[in-house]
Phi, psi and omega in degrees: 000315179293326179294319179295320179297319179294322179294319179295318180296323179295319180294323179296317179297317179298319180295319180296319178297323180295316178297320179298318179296321180293321179296318178297322179295317178295323180291323182295327184296305179293328179296318179293322179295318179294321178297318178295324180294319179294328180281352182287127181295320183295318180296319178298322179296316179298318180296318179295318179298316179298318180295319179296317179298316181295311182294320179296319179293317178298319178295324178296316179296317179294318179296321179295324178292335181271353183297125177276178181277153176251127178285137181209148174263114179240106186060229180274004188258139164272115192237145170253121182251131182214157176248155178201155176297131182205116182299321183281337176070038182273165169253124183245122175257113182263127183235083182291142359263020188282332181131206185236146168246123188244130180244135175277068193277335184195171177272160180286186012260029179239129178250157181240133177241134172235116179252122180278103184283318181198175182224145173281106186298327180294313180293321179297316178296326178295320178297319185283317192260334185279131175302127182082003182295320180295317180297317180297317180294323184290338181296328181253355187295311182299319180291327177298315179296315181299314180299318180295318180295317179299317180298316182289330177293315179299316179297319179296317179298320179295319182291316181293327177295314178298319179298318178298319179297315182292315180294320178297320179296321179289325185279321188250339176063021175228145182296319183297312180292327177295317178297318179296323178294319177297317178296321178298315178300317179297314183295318180297313181296315179298322179295317179296317179292322177297319178296316179300320180295325181288342180260012183301132179242098183296331183290349182294342181298336180257009179230061185277165170240142187243146173225153183080204180299333181295344176297340180259010181218062181294352176291354175306317180260322179125187183293124182293348179284341179277074185286134179280124182248352177207180186296319182298316179290328176300314179295322179297316178292323179295321180291327176296319177301312182294322179299312183288322176294325176300321178297317177300313185285330175299321176294315182297322181290336177283346181288123177294137183263344181299133179100346179261104179264153179299328182260017177300145173279125187247121181242130177265117179266120177232161180194156171053058179289323175050051171064021178273108183295336179296334181298323179297316180295320179294316178299317180302317180293315182293320178301320181285313186289326184258007177055054184288142179266329180201154176250135175246112182251117183264031163099176185063054174286325181256181174252309185249352178070022182286164180296322180295316177301312185298313186289319186278309187289327182295344179299336180297339182295341178291342177285344183262106189268041174220166177304137184240104183267128189227139166236140185287149175256182183287350175260001181258132180264176175296332176293320177300312182296318181295320180296318179292319183296344181283349180269141187296328185270002183262132174242112179267124179255136176209080180083039182210171179237129180229146175272119180222127177053035177085004179238151176268110179263127170251143181198156177210143182282161176294130182288346184261153169231100188229063178294333180262111183295340181275357183229078183233153176292164179300157184298323181293316180293321178298317179297322179295318179298317181294317180296318180296323177294319177298321179292324177297318179292322179300320179292323178296322178294318178298315181297328181276355181083018177113171178206156180278328177203157180236153180234127173224170178267305183264134183307323179301338179292345182278341186303315180292349182271357180301127180082000180252336184212142184289334186219133175237128177258139181213177178214230170078316189277347183062026180219118184288135175200158175238130186225139176272117178272353182091166177056032175084008182253131178246136176255125177245112180262125181273151170286197181264114178294334177265011182053039177067011176065223183295337180300331184296331180288341181265357185266140175285337179241087186303142178276165176255156173280121188236146176199162181229139172263118182259133180251125181244140175296128184292343181262303183279341183068016178278148174289122183253336181191165173207144176255123177264118184250130176232132181234130180297146178230171179054059174090347178275154184228020183271148177232130176233144176229125177238127181254134174241122177254129182268120179305149184304320183289346180257357181284137183237133175240178184297326178295322178295321178297316182295327181272355177088012179284136178245151177221161178288149180287153177292143177253128182285138180292000000 
């Protein structure tokens, strides 16, 4: 028995040794082949060429991403022109703070950016007001753009070549391979730019896409039906673009800058949206373009206060990525308030004071719910309800030790707040106005951010969508300036911005109110 077991074990060991010898033999064959392949001069050359192509292309992409902007004078504009990797290959004209105008001018993977840094107001006014000014400007406009693009292309080619040389030197440690990598980066970039140039679409100047506030002002470029079919028409459309942008910047240059600090607390005041979905898109653009810290909504988001209105329309508040402070209006129901309160960024005020974005907001909702104009309380009783709500808010402000601003829906609710808070925001009337209530208190009534909703379609004189950007001193919390924004609705495409700067001696903060200091109200320009 033991002999048979020993014999079986011996046969297993012999079999294992045989398999091991065959495995070693199989391993030696590819190993030897790979060694011969590595020793092959041609294979080494192919590998080096592949490595140079890969490193050169990567260096070209990195260098293109590092290309800075080139300053250029294009018509009346001081412009920064830059290139960047872009799969879609668009041309983007940035007009701060209004937004972007985007042209599908060519195919990628290289995009072109033109940022309008400033404008020569004298030259812009000459273009707008002087007979023949537009024609004169357009004669040099195309060549200005071409010269700027050529300069930035030359700079980009130089930068990617230098980037290729440096990366090649680090990767290969030989002068020859470094030079080849630099040439590869140059060739790849030049090829991409050449391809983009061959796909140039001049007619795109009359078919723009807008982002930001400019989405509400397509007249910047003109009627998209006027398609450019040749160079002359291209220049004509380009001059139309410059003319309208000059008008925007002429307005912007007239805006006084004193009082607007980089660290100012910026509050967007909106009111009376009345189920207009465009208001959400407009607010989203203004919040982004003006770097808003908080939105103050003084009510009437809905029309009838129904559950369907509340649940569906309130979803738009998610587009506003900053704190959204709300007081209910007479068209907002408890369902409206509950739907809004369910969103994380919404703060509903009703007889209280809350700290938001560095400011103390006091607010109270409208005591009435009157979606049906034919079923309202008597004027005396309504006035009593409004006054009592104002008095309730006044007591809340006193209990809280003061507030920087207060929010109500109807202007009469502000009367009891006189001398208790420096600024009261209201809505309801669909008519923008600024009023001195006395004792250092200013009332700012907003127009309708929703252009009165469906009512606007029934009006012979269409309303505009209105809102204001309020600037507060980060230390004193006093209102220092405000921008009044109006956007055309119901087929209109005009945008206007009016800036009012409050002189330092007229600025009022919560401390001045408590000490009894009074100041003159700001006067809108």
